Coordinates of C-alpha atoms in Angstrom, one line a residue:
X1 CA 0.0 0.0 0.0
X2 CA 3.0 2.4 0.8
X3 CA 4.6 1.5 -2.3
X4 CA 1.4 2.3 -4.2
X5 CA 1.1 5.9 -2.6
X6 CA 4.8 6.4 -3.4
X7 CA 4.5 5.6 -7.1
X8 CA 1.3 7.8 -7.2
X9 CA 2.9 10.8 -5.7
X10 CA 5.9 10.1 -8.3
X11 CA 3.9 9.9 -11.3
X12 CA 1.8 12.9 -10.2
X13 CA 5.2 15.1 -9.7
X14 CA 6.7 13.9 -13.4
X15 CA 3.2 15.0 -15.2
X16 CA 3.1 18.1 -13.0
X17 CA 7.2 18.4 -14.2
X18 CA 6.5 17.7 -18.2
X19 CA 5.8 20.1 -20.2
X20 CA 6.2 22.2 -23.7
X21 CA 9.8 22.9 -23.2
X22 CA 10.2 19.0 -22.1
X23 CA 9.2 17.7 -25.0
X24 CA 10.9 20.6 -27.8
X25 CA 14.1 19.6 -25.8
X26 CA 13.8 15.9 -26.1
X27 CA 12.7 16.0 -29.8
X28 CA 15.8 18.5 -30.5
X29 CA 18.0 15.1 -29.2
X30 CA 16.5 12.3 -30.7
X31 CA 18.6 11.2 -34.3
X32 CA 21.7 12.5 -32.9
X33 CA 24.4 9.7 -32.2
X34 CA 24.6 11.9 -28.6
X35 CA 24.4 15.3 -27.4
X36 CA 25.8 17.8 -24.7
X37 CA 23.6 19.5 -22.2
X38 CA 25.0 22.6 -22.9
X39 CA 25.2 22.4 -26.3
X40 CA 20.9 22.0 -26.5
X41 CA 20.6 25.0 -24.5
X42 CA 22.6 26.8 -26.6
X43 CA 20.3 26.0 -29.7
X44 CA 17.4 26.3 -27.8
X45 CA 18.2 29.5 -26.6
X46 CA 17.9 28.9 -22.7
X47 CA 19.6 28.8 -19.4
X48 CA 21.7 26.0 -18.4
X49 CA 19.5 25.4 -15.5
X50 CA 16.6 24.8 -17.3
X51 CA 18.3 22.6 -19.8
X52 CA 19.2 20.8 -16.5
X53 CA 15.8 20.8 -15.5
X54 CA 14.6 18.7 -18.7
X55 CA 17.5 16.8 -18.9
X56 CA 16.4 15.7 -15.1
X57 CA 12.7 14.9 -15.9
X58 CA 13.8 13.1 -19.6
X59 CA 16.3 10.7 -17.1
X60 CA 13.6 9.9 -14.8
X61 CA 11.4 9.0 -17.6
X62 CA 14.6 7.0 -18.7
X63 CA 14.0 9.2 -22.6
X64 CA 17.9 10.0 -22.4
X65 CA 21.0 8.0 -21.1
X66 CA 24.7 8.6 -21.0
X67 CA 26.1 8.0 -23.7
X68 CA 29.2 5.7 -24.3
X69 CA 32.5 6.8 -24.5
X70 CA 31.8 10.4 -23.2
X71 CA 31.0 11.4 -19.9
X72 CA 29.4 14.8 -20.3
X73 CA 27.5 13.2 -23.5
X74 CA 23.8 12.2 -23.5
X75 CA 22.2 10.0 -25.6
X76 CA 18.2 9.9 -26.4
X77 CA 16.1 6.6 -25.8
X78 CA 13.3 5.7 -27.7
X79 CA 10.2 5.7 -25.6
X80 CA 9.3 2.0 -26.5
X81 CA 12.5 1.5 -24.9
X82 CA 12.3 3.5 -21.9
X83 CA 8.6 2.1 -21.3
X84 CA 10.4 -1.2 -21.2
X85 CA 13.0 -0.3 -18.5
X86 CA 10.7 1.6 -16.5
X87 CA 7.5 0.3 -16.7
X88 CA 8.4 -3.8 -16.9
X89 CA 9.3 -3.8 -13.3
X90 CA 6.2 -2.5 -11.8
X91 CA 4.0 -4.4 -13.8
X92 CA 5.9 -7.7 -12.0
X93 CA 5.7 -6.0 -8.6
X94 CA 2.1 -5.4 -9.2
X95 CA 1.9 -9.2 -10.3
X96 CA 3.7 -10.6 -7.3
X97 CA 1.4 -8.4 -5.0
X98 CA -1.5 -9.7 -6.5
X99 CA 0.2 -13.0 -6.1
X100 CA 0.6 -12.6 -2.4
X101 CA -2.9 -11.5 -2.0
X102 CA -4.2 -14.6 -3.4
X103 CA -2.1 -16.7 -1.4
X104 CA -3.0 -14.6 1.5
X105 CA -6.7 -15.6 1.4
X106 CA -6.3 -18.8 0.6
X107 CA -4.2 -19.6 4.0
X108 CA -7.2 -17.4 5.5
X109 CA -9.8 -19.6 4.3
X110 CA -8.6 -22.4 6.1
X111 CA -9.2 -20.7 9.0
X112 CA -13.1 -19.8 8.3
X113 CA -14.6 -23.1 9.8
X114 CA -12.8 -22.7 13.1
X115 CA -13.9 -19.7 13.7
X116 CA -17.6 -20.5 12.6
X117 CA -17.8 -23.2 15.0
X118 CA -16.3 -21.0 17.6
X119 CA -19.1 -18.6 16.6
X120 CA -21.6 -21.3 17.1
X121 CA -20.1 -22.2 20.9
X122 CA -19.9 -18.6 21.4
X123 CA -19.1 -18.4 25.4
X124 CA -20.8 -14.9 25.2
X125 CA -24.6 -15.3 24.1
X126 CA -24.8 -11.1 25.1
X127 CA -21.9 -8.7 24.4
X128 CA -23.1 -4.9 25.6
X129 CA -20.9 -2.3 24.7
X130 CA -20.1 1.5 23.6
X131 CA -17.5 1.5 21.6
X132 CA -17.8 2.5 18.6
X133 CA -14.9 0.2 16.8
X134 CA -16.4 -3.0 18.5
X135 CA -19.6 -2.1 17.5
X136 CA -18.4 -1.7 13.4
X137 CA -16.5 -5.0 13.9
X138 CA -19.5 -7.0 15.0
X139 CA -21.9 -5.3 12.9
X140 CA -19.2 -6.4 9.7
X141 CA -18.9 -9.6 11.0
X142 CA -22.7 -10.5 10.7
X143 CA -23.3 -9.0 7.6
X144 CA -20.6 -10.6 6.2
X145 CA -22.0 -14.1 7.6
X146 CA -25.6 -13.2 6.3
X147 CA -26.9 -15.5 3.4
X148 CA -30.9 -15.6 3.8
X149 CA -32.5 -12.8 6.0
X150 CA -31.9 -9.5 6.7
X151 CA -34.6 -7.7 9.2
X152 CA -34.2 -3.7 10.4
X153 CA -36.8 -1.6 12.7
X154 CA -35.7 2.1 12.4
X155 CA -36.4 5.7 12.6
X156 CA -35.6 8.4 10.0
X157 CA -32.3 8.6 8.4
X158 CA -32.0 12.0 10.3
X159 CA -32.3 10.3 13.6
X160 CA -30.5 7.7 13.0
X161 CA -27.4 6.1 16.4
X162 CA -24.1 5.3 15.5
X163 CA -24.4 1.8 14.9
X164 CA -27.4 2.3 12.0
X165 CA -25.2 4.4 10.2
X166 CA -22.8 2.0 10.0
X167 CA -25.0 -0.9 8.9
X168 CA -26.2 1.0 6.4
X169 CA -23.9 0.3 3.6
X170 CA -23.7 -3.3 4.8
X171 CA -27.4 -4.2 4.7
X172 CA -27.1 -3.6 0.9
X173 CA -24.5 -4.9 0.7
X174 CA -26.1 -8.2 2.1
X175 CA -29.1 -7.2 -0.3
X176 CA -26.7 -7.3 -3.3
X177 CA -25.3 -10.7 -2.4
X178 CA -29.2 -11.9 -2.6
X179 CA -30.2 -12.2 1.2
X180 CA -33.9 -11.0 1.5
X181 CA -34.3 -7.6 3.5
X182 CA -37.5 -5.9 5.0
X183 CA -36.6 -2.4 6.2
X184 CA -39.4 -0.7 8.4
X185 CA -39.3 3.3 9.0
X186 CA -42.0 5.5 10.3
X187 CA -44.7 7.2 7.9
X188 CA -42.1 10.2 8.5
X189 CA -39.4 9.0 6.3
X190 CA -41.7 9.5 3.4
X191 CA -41.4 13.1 4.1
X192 CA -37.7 12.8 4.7
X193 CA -35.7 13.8 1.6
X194 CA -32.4 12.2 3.2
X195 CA -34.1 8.5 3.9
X196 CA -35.6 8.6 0.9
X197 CA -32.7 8.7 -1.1
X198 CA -31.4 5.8 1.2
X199 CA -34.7 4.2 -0.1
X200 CA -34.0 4.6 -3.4
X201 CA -31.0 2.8 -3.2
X202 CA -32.4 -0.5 -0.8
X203 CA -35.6 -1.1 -3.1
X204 CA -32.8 -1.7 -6.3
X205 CA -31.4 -3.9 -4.4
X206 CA -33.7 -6.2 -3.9
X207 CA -34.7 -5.0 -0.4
X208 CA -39.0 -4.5 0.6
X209 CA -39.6 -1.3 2.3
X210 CA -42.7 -0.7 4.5
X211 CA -43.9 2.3 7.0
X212 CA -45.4 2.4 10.0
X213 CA -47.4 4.4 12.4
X214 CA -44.8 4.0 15.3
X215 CA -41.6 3.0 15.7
X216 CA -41.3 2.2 19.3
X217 CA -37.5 0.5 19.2
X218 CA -34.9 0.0 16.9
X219 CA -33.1 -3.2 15.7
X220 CA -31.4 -5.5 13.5
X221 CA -31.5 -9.2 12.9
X222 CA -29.3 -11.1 10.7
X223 CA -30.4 -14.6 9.3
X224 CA -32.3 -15.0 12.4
X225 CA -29.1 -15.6 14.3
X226 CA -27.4 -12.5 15.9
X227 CA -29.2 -9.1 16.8
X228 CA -28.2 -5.5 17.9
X229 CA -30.6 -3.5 20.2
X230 CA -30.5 -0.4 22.6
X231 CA -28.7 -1.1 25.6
X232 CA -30.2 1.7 27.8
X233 CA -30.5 5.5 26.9
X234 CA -26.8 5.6 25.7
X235 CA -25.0 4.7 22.9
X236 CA -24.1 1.5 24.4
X237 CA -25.7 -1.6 22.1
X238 CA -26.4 -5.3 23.5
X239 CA -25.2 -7.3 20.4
X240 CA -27.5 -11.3 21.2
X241 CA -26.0 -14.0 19.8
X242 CA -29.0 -16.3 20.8
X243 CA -31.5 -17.8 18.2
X244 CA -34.1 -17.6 20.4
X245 CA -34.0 -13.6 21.0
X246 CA -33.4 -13.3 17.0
X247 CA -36.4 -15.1 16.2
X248 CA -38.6 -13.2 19.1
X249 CA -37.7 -10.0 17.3
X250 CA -38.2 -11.4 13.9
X251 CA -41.9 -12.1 15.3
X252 CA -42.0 -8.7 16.6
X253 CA -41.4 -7.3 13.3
X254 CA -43.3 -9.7 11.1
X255 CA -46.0 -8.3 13.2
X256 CA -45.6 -4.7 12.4
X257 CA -45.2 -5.6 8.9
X258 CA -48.6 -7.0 8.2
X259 CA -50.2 -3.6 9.4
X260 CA -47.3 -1.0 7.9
X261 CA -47.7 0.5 4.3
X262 CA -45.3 -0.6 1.5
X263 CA -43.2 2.1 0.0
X264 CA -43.8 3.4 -3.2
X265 CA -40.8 5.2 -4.6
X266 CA -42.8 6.7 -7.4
X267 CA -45.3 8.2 -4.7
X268 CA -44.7 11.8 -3.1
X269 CA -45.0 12.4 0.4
X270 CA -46.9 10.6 2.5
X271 CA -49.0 8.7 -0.1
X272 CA -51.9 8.1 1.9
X273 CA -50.3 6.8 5.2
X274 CA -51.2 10.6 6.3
X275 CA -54.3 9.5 8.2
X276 CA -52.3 6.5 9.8
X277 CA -50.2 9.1 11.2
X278 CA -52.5 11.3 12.3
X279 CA -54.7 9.0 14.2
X280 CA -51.8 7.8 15.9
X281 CA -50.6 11.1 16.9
X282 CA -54.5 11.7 18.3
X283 CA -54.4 8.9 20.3
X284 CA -50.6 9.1 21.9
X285 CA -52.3 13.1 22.6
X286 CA -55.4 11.0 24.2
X287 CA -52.7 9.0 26.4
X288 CA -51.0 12.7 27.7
X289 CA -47.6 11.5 27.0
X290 CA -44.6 14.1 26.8
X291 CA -44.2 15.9 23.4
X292 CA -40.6 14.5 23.2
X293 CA -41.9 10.8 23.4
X294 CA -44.9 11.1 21.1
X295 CA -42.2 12.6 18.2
X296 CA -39.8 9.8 19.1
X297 CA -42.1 7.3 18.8
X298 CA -43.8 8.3 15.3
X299 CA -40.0 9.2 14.2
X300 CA -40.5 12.9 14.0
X301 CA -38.7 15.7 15.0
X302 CA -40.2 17.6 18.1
X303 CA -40.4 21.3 15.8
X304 CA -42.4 18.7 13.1
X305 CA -44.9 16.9 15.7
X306 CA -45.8 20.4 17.3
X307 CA -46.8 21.6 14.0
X308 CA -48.9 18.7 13.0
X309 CA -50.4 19.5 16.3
X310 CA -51.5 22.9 15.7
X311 CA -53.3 21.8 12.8
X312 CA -54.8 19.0 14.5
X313 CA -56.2 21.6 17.2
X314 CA -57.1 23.8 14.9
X315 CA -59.5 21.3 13.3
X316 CA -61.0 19.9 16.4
X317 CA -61.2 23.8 17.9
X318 CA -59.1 22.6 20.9
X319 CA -57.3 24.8 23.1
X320 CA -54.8 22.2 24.3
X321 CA -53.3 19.3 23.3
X322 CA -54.8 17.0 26.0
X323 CA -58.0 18.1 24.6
X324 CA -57.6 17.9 21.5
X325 CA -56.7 13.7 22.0
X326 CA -59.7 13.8 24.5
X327 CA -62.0 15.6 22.1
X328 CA -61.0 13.1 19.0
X329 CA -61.5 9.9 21.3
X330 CA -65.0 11.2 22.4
X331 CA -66.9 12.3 19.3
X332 CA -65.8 9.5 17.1
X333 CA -63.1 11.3 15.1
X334 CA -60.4 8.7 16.4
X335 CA -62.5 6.0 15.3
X336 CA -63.6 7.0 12.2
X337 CA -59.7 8.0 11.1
X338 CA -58.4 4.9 12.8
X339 CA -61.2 3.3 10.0
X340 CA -60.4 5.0 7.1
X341 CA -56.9 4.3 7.6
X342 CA -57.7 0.5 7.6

């Protein structure tokens, strides 16, 4: 790797150093049986030093060589030749790295069963932890492994934790090697420019999007087998290596599936889930939970859920939010949106 940054920053110093006068000098040599450096400079009209110059970009190119016999004499090499000499040697570094690398994996490979049946025996069924490189490792490890399922419960792209940023790019990359993926946001990340774009990259890949009115936790399972959740309040995530807690929150998803809304990438904004939403919001209003939890759970920002509020209690003419929820859940209004959202 350091020998490939060093060649780079080589060959990005000889284009930077070739130029008009480069080339005029090195075409003034070639024919001749040899050359002086002064003597070009004279023709050419120019400073020694910048015959120098040229003279020390053509040798690095290998376009001019001493010449025999003479030891202030130059001779100029025709680029077929110089492409040879210089070229021929990296070409057969590059093919003995590649080489390497191959042999590399293939001692690696050997090692792959071990470590799967170690996985299997794992002495740790629960591994809680904050940190954030831990957290990418095990997060690669089981998207690497997966082969059949991959399920995800989350909010908005914008409210994304640490750890679903970083399985972001290897869900689809699971979804790419043809492992099944259901993806469940809230009804807000139809509104949400940023997941949407996400969106539009999952549903190529094969993956099944859906939205829901609430998203009360978030989570990944892979193939059933290993799953990361919240470990508190923190950033801290409990990563379960247990089949049994997989397939529990495999249930718990398959149930929110049935009743969530598939996503239409052709559709604009909330495509009709808006009434979903809304009689949710009217009943968590009914409940008097905190504005904070109510946006968390429907996956909305707090500045969003209050205005979807005010025009909620300007339709119903309530003078609180309490009220409002109250007012909906009495005269029928809950029931009949909660219906028409069916």
């Amino acid at each position: 790797m350091e020998f490939a940054a060093q060649t780079l920053r080589q060959e990005a110093q000889r284009s930077a150093e070739v130029d008009d006068f480069v080339v005029t000098f090195y075409e003034r040599t070639v024919g001749r049986v040899d050359f002086s450096l002064s003597g070009i400079a004279e023709e050419l009209g120019v400073s020694q030093q910048r015959a120098e110059q040229a003279v020390g970009v053509l040798r690095e190119l290998r376009l001019v060589k001493p010449a025999e016999g003479g030891a202030d004499r130059l001779v100029a090499v025709s680029p077929d030749a110089a492409q040879m000499e210089l070229l021929v040697p990296l070409e057969r570094e590059i093919f003995d790295s590649r080489h390497r690398l191959a042999g590399f994996k293939g001692q690696l490979s050997s090692f792959v069963a071990a470590f799967e049946r170690q996985a299997r025996t794992r002495a740790e069924p629960v591994v809680v932890t904050d940190d954030p490189e831990e957290i990418e490792l095990r997060l690669l490890e089981a998207a690497q492994s997966c082969t059949t399922e991959v399920l995800v419960m989350q909010p908005c792209v914008a409210h994304e934790t640490h750890e679903l940023r970083l399985a972001r790019p290897l869900v689809l990359e699971a979804l790419r090697r043809g492992a099944q993926g259901r993806i469940l946001y809230p009804h807000t990340a139809r509104g949400d420019s940023d997941t949407r774009a996400h969106i539009g990259e999952l549903l190529p890949a094969g993956g099944q999007v859906r939205t829901t009115k609430e998203v009360r936790d978030r989570f990944l399972v892979f193939d059933r087998k290993t799953a990361f959740i919240p470990a508190g309040e923190g950033d801290a995530i409990a990563v379960v290596y247990e089949g049994a807690v997989a397939a529990f929150l495999a249930g718990l998803h398959a149930r929110a599936w049935e009743s969530a809304f598939d996503f239409d990438s052709g559709a604009a904004g909330y495509a009709g889930t808006l009434e979903d939403l809304k009689a949710t919001l009217l009943d968590l209003l009914a409940s008097g939970a905190k504005d904070e939890v109510i946006a968390r759970r429907v996956g909305m920002s707090e500045r969003t859920f209050r205005r979807h509020v005010a025009t909620i209690m300007q339709d119903l003419s309530a003078t609180s939010r309490f009220q409002a929820g109250a007012l909906a859940a009495r005269t029928g209004l809950l029931d009949l949106v909660l219906r028409s959202a069916a």
